[in-house]
CSV table of C-alpha atoms and ligand atoms in Angstrom, one decimal:
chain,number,residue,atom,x,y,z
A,1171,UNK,CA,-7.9,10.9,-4.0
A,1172,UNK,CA,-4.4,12.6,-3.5
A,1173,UNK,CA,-4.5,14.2,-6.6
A,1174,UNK,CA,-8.6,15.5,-5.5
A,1175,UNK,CA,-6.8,16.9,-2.5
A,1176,UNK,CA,-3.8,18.6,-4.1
A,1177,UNK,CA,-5.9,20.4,-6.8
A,1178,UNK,CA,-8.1,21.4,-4.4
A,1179,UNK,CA,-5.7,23.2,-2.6
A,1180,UNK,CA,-3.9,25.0,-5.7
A,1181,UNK,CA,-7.8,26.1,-6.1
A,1182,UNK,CA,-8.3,27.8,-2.6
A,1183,UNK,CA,-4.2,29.4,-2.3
A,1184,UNK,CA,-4.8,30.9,-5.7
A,1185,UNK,CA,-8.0,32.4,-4.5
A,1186,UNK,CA,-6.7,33.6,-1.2
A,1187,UNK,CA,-3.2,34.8,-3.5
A,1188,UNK,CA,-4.9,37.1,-6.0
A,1189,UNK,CA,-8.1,38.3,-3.5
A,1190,UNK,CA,-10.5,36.9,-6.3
A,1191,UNK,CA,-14.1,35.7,-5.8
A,1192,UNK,CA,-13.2,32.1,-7.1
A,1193,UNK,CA,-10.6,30.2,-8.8
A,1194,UNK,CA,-11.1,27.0,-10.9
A,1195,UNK,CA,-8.6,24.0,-11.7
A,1196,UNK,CA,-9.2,22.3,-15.4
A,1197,UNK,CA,-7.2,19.4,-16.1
A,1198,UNK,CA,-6.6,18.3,-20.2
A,1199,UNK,CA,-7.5,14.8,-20.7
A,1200,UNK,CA,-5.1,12.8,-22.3
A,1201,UNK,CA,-6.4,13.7,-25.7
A,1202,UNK,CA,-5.4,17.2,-25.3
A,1203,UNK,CA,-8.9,18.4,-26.9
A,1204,UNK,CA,-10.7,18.4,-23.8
A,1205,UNK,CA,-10.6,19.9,-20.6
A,1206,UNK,CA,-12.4,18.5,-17.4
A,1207,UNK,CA,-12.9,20.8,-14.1
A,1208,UNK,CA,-11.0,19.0,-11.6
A,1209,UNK,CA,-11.4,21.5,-8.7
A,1210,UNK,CA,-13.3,24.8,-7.2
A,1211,UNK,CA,-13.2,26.9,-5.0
A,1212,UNK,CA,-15.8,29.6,-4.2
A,1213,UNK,CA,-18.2,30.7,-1.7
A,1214,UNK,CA,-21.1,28.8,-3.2
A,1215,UNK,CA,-21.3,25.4,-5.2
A,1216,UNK,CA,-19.2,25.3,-8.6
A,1217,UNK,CA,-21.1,26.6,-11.2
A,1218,UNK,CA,-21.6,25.0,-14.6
A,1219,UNK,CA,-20.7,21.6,-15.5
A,1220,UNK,CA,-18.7,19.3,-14.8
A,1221,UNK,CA,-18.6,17.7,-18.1
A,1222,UNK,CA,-15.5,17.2,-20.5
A,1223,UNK,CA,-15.4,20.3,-22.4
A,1224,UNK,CA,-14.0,20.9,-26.1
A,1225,UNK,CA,-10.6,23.0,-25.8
A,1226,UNK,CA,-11.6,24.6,-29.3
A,1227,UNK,CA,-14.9,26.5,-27.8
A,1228,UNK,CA,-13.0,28.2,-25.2
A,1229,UNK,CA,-10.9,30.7,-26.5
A,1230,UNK,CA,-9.5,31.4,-23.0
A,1231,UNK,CA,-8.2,28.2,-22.3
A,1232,UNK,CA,-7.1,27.6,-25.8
A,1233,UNK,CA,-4.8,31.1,-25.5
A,1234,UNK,CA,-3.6,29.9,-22.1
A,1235,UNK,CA,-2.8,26.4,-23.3
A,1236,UNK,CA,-0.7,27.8,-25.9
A,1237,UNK,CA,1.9,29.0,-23.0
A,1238,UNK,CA,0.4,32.3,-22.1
A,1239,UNK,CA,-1.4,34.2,-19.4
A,1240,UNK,CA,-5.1,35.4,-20.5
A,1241,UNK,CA,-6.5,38.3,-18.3
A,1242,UNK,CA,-10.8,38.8,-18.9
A,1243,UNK,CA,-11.4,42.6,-17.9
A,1244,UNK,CA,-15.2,42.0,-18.3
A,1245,UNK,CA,-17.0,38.6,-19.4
A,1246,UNK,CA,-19.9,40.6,-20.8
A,1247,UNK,CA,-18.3,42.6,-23.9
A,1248,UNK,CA,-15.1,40.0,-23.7
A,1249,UNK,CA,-15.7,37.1,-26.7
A,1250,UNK,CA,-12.7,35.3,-25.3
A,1251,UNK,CA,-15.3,34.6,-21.8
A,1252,UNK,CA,-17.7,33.0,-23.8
A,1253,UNK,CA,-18.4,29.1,-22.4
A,1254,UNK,CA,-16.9,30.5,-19.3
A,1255,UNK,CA,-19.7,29.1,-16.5
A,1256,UNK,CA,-21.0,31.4,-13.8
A,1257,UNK,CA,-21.8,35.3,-13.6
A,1258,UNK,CA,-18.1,36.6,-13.2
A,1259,UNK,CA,-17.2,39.9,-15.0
A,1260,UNK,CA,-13.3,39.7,-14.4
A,1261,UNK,CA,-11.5,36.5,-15.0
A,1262,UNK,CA,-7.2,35.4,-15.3
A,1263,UNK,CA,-6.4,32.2,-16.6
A,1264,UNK,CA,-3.0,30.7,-16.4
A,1265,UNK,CA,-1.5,27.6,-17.9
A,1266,UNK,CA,-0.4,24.6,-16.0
A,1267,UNK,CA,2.9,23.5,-17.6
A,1268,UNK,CA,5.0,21.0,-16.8
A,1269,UNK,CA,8.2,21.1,-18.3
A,1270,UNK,CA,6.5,23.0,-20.9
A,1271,UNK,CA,3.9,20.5,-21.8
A,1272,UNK,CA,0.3,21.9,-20.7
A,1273,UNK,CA,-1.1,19.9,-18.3
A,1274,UNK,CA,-4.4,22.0,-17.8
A,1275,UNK,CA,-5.6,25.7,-16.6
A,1276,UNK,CA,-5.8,28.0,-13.6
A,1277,UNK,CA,-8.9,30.4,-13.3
A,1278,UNK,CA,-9.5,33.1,-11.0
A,1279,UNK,CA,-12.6,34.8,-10.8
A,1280,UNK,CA,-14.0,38.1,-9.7
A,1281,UNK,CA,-17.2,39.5,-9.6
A,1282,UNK,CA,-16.5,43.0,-10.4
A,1283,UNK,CA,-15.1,44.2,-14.0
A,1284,UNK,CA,-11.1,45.1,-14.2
A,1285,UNK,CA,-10.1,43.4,-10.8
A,1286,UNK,CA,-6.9,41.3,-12.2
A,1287,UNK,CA,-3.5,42.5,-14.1
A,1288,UNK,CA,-0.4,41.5,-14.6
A,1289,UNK,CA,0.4,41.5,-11.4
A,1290,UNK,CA,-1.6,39.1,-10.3
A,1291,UNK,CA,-0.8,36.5,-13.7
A,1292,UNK,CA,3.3,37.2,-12.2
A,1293,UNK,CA,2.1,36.5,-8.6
A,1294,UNK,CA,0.0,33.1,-9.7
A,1295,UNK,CA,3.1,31.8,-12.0
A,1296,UNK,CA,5.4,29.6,-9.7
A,1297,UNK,CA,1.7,28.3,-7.7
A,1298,UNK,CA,0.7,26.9,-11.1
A,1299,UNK,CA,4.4,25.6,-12.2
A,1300,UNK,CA,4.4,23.7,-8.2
A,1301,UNK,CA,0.8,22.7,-9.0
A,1302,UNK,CA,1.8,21.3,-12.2
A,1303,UNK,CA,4.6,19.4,-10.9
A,1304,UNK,CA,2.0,18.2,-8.1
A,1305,UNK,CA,0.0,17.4,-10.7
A,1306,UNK,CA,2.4,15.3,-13.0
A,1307,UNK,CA,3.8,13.5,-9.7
A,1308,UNK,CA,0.4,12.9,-8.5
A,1309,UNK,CA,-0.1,11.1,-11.8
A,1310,UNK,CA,2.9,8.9,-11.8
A,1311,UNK,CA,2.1,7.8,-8.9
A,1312,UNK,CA,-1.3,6.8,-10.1
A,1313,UNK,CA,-0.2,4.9,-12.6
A,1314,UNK,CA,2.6,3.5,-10.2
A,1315,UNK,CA,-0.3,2.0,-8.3
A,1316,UNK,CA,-2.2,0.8,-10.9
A,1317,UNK,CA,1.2,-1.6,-12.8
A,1318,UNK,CA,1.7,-2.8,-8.7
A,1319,UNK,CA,-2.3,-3.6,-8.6
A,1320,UNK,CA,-2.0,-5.1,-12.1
A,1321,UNK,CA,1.1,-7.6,-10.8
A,1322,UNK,CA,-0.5,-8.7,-8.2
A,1323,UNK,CA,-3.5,-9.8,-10.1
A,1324,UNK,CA,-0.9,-11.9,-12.7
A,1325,UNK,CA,0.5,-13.4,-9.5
A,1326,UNK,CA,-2.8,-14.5,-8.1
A,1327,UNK,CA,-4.1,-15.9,-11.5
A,1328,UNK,CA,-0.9,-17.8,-12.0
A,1329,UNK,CA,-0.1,-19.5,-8.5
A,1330,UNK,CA,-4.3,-20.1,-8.1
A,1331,UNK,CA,-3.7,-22.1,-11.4
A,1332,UNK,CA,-0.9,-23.5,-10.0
A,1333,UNK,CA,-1.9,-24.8,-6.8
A,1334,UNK,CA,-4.4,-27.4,-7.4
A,1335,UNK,CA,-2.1,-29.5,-9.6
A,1336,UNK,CA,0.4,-29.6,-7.3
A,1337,UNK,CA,-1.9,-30.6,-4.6
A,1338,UNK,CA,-2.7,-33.7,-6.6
A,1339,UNK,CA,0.8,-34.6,-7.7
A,1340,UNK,CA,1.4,-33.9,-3.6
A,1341,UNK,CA,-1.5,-36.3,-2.2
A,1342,UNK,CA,-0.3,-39.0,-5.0
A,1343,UNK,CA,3.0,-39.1,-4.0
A,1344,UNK,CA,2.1,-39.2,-0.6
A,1345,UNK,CA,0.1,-42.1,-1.5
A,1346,UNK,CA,2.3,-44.1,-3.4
A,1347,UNK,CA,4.5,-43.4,0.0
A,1348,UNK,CA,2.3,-44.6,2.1
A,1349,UNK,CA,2.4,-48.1,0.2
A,1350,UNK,CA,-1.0,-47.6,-1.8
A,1351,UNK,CA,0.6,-49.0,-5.4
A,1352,UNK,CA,2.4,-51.8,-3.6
A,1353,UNK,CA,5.6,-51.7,-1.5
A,1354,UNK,CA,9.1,-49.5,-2.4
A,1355,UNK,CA,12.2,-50.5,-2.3
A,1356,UNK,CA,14.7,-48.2,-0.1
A,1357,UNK,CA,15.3,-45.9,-3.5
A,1358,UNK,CA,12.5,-46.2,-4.6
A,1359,UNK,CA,11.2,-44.8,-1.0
A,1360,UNK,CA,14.2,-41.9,-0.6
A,1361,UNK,CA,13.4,-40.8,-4.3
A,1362,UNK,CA,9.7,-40.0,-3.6
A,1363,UNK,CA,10.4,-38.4,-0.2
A,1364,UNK,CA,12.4,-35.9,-1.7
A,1365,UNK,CA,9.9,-35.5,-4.8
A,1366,UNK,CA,7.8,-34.8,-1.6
A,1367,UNK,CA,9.9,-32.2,0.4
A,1368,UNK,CA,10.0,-30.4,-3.2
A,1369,UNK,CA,6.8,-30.5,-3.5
A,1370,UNK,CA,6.2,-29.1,0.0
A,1371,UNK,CA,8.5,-26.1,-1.0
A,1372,UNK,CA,6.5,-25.6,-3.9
A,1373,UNK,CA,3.1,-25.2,-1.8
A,1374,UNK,CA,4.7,-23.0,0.5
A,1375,UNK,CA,5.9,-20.6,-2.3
A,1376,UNK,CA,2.6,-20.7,-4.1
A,1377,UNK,CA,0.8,-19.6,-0.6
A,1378,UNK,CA,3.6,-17.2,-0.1
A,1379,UNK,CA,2.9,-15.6,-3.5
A,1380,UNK,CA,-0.8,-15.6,-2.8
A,1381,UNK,CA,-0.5,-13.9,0.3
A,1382,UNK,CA,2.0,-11.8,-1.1
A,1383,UNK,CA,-0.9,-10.8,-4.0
A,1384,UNK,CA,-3.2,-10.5,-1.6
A,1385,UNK,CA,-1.4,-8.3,0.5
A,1386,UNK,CA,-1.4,-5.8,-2.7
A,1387,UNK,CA,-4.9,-6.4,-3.5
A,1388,UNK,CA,-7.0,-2.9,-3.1
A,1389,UNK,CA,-10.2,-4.5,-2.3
A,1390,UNK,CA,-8.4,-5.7,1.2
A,1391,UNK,CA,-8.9,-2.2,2.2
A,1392,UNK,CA,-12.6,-2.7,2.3
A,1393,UNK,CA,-12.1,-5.1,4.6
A,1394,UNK,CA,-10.4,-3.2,7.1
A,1395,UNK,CA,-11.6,-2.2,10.4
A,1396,UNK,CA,-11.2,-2.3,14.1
A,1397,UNK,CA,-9.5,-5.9,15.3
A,1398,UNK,CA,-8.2,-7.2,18.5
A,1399,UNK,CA,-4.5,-7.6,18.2
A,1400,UNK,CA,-4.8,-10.3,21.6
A,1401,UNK,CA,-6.9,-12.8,19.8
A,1402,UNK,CA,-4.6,-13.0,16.6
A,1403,UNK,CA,-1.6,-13.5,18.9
A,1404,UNK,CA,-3.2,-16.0,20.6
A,1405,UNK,CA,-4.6,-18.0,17.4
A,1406,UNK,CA,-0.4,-17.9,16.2
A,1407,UNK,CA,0.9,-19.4,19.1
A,1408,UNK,CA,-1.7,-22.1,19.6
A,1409,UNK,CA,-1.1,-22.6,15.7
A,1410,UNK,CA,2.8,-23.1,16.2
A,1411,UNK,CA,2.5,-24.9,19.7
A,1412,UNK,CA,2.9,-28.4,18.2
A,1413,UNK,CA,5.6,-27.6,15.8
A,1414,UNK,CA,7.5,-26.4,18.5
A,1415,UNK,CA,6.9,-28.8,20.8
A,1416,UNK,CA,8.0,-31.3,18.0
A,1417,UNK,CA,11.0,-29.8,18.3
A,1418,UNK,CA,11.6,-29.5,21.7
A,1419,UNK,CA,11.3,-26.1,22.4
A,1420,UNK,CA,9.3,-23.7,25.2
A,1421,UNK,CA,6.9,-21.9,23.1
A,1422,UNK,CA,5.4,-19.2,25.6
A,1423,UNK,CA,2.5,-16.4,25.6
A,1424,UNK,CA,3.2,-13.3,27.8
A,1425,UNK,CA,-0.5,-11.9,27.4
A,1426,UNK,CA,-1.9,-8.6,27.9
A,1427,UNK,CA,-4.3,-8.5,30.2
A,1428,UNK,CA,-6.1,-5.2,28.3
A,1429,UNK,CA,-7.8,-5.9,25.1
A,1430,UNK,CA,-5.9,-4.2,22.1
A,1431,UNK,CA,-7.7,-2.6,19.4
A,1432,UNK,CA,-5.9,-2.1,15.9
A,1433,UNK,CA,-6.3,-1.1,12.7
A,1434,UNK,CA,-6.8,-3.9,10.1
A,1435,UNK,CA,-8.3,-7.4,9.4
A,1436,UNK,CA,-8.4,-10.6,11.5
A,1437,UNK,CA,-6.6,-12.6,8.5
A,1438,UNK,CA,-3.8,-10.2,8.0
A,1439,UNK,CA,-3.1,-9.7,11.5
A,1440,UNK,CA,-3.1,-13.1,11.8
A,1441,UNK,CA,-0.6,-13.5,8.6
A,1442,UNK,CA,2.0,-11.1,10.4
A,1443,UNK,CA,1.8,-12.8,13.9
A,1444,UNK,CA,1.9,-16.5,12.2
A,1445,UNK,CA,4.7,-15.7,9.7
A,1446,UNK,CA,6.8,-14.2,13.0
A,1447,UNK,CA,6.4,-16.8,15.4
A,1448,UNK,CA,6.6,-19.4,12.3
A,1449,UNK,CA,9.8,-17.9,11.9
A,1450,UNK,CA,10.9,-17.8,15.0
A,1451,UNK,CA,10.1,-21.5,15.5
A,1452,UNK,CA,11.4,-22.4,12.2
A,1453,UNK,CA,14.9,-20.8,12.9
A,1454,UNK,CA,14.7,-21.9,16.6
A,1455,UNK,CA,17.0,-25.4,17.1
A,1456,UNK,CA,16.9,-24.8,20.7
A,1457,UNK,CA,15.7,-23.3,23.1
A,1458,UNK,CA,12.9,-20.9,23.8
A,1459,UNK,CA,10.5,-18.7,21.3
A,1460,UNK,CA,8.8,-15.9,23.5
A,1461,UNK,CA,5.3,-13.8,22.2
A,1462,UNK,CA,4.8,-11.2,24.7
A,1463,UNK,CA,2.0,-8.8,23.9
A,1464,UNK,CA,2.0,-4.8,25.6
A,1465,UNK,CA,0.3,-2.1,25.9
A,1466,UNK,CA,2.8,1.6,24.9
A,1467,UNK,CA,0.9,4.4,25.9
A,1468,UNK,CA,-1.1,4.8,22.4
A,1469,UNK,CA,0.3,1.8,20.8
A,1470,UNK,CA,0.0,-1.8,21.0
A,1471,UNK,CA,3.0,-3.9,20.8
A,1472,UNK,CA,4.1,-7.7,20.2
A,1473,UNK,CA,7.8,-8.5,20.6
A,1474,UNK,CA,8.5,-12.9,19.1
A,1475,UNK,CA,12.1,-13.2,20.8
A,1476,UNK,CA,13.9,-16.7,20.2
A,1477,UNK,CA,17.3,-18.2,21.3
A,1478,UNK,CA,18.0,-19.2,17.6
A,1479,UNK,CA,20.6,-19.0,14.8
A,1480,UNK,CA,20.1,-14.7,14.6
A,1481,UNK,CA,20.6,-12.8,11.5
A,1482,UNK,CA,24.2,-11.8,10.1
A,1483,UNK,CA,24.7,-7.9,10.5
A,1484,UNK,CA,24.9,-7.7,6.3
A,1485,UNK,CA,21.9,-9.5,5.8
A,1486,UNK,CA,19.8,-7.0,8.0
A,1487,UNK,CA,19.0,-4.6,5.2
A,1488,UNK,CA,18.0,-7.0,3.5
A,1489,UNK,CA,15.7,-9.0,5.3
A,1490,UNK,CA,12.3,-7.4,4.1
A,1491,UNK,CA,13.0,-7.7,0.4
A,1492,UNK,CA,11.3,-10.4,-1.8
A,1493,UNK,CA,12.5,-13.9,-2.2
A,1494,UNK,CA,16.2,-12.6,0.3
A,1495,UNK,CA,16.8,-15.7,2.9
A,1496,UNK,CA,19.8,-14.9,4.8
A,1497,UNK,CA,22.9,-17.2,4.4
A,1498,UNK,CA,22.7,-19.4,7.6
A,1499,UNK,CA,19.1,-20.1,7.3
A,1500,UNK,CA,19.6,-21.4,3.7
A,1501,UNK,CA,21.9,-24.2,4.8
A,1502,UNK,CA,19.7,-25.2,8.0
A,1503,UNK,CA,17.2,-28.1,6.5
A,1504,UNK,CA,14.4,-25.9,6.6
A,1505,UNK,CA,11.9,-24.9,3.7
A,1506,UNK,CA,11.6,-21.4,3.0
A,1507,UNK,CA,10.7,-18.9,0.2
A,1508,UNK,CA,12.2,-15.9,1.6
A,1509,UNK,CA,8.4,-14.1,1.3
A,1510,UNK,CA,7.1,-14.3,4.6
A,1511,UNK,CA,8.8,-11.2,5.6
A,1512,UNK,CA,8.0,-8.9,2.8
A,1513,UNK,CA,4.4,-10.0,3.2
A,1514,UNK,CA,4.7,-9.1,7.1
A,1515,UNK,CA,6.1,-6.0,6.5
A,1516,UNK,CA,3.5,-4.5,3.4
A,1517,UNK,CA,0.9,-5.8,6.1
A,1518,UNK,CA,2.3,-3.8,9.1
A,1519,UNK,CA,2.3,-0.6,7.0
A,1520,UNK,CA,-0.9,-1.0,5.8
A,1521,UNK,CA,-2.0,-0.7,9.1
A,1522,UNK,CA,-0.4,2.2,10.0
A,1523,UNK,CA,1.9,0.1,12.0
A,1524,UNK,CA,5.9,-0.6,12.2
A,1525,UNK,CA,8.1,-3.8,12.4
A,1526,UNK,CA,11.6,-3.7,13.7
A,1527,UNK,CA,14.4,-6.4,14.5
A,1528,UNK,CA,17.5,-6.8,16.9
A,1529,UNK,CA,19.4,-9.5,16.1
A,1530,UNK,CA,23.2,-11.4,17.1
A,1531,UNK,CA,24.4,-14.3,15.2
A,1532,UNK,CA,24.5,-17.4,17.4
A,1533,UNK,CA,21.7,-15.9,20.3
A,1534,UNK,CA,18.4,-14.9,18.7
A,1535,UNK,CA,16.5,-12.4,17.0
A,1536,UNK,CA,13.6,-10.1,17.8
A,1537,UNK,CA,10.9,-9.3,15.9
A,1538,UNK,CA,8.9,-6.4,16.9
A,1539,UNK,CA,5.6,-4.5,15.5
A,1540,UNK,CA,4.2,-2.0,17.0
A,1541,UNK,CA,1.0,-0.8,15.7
A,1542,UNK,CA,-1.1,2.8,16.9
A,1543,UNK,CA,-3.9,1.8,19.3
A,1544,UNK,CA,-7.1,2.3,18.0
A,1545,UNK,CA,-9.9,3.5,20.6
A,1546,UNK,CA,-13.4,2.9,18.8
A,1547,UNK,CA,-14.4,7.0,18.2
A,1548,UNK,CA,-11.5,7.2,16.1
A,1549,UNK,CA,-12.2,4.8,13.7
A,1550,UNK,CA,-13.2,6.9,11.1
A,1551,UNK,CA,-10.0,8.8,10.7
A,1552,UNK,CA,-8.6,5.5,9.3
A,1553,UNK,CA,-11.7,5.3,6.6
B,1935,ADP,P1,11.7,-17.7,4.8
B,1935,ADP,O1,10.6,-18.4,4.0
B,1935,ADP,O2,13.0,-17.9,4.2
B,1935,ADP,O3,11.6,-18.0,6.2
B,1935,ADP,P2,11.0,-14.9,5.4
B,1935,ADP,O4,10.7,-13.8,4.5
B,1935,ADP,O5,10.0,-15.3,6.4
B,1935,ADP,O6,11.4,-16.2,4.5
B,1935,ADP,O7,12.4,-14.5,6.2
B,1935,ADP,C1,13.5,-14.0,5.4
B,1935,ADP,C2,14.8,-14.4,6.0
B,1935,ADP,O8,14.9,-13.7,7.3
B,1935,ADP,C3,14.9,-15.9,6.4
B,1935,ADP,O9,15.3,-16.6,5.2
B,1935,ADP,C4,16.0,-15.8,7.4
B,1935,ADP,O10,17.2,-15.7,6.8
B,1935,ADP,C5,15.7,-14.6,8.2
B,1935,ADP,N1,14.8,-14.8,9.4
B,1935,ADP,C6,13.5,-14.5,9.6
B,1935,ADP,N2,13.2,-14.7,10.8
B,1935,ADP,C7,14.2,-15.2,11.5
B,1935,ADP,C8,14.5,-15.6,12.8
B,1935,ADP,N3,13.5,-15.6,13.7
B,1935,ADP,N4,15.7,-16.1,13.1
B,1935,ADP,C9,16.7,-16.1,12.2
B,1935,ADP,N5,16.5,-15.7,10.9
B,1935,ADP,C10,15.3,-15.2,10.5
């Protein structure tokens, strides 16, 4: 899509550069014998095909790959213009090299015989080396995408393999704890509570990692569309209301009266707002977690502020990275995987939205996200 976009362009400024009729992108496939046009830009459709087309019948692009610029004064006595589509008389094509290596072809077209000279090859020269380097970054990029795609599909194979066995061996030791193969003795009884809280850290991390894969997944983005931010804020704190009353603290919802539309889908949202307030429950021994929910101008806001332990000022940069938990949550007695927040935070910006924290060691921490408010006309844009 972004490299569509950028070839595009290097089409229509070479055009508008050189005065020509037309001009033409051709990319070489990886094979190096082929060539495929990638982008035009003209005053009527492309002519010709868009079909993969053998380097070796097209002298012009051959001469061009080779390093140098070709000028066409007229494509009907010129053999080099032969395969060249469309009724153009004068054409300049110049290579696309990055760091030397061709990368593909730059045509400009005119209608009239003798229109392009040197002149215009010099003027075209650093627009095709930047396209080029567009083009090569473009690609990495790519390729970047597809590794992170292609990790996240390992991680959710693996854990969804993972999971149901240790469901099993959970519920069994659960049973053999509740007295169903006979009674423990106090060992015995300690032993298989622990085997248990492992256990329970093991089916947090492998939901962690699933979300975390999901998160990733491209075929989310299908999925995305208008939500309201209100209802996924209330579904969290209702969620969390018995673990925190459990532990004795005031769990409270400052709604906003105004419904708030956002970018996204009803499960992420409601991964981001659970995580937070699980969070700030989880790191909470006192005290008071508070959700209050805003309206910014054109942007919807949610702030979870808790009394708790806080965040040390080193660990701060940290906080967002995979598997990091902070050095005074790790020795509180609380399971944790240290993925919740790097799930949050590749939610948030995949909808366009923000997350930041304020935090002092000993008083509490604030989580806040802050997404753009979506009024329904403008849905599109986000397509
Ligand atoms: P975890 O599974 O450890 O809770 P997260 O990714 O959700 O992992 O959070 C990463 C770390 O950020 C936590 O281990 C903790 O150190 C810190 N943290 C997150 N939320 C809070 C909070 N509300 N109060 C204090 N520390 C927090």
């Amino acid at each position: 899509m972004e490299l569509d976009r950028i070839l595009t362009r290097l089409a229509d400024v070479a055009r508008a550069l050189t005065q020509a009729d037309a001009a033409a992108v051709y990319l070489l496939e990886e094979d190096a014998a082929r060539l495929t046009r990638a982008a035009f830009s003209g005053p009527s459709a492309a002519p010709g095909l868009r079909e993969p087309i053998e380097v070796n019948t097209r002298s012009l692009d051959k001469e061009a790959l080779a390093g140098r610029p070709v000028i066409v004064q007229d494509a009907h006595t010129d053999p080099q213009a032969l395969n060249v589509p469309g009724d153009y008389r004068s054409i300049l094509c110049i290579p696309l090299l990055h760091q030397t290596a061709p990368c593909g072809t730059l045509h400009v077209y005119a209608a009239r015989p003798g229109q392009f000279g040197a002149d215009d090859a010099a003027r075209l020269a650093p627009l095709a080396d930047l396209g080029a380097a567009l083009i090569a970054s473009a690609r990495a990029l790519e390729s970047l995408t597809a590794l992170e795609a292609g990790k996240a599909r390992f991680i959710q194979v693996t854990t969804h393999e993972l999971r149901s066995p240790v469901s099993v061996a959970q519920s069994l030791v659960r049973g053999v704890l509740k007295g169903y193969a006979g009674a423990l003795t106090e060992k015995q009884a300690d032993i298989f509570e622990r085997i248990s809280r492992r256990l329970d850290g093991l089916e947090n991390l492998i939901n962690d990692l699933l979300d975390l894969a999901a998160g990733k997944a491209p075929q989310l983005a299908e999925q995305e569309g208008p939500v309201l931010l209100n209802a996924s804020v209330g579904r969290a704190v209702v969620l969390l209301q018995p673990r925190a009353e459990e532990k004795g603290l005031d769990l409270r919802l400052q709604p906003c009266r105004e419904p708030l539309m956002v970018w996204g889908t009803e499960e992420g949202l409601d991964r981001i707002l659970t995580n937070l307030v699980s969070n700030a429950v989880k790191y909470t021994p006192s005290g008071s977690v508070t959700v209050t929910v805003r309206r910014l101008a054109d942007q919807a806001q949610v702030t979870v502020t808790d009394t708790g332990i806080g965040i040390p000022e080193e660990a701060l940069p940290h906080l967002f990275e995979e598997f990091y938990r902070a050095p005074n949550a790790k020795a509180l007695n609380e399971v944790g995987t240290g993925l919740g927040l790097a799930i949050v935070k590749d939610l948030v910006e995949r909808y366009k939205g923000r997350i930041e924290v304020n935090s002092a060691v000993g008083q509490g921490s604030t989580f806040t996200v802050t997404f753009p408010l979506l009024h329904l006309d403008e849905q599109s844009d986000y397509n």
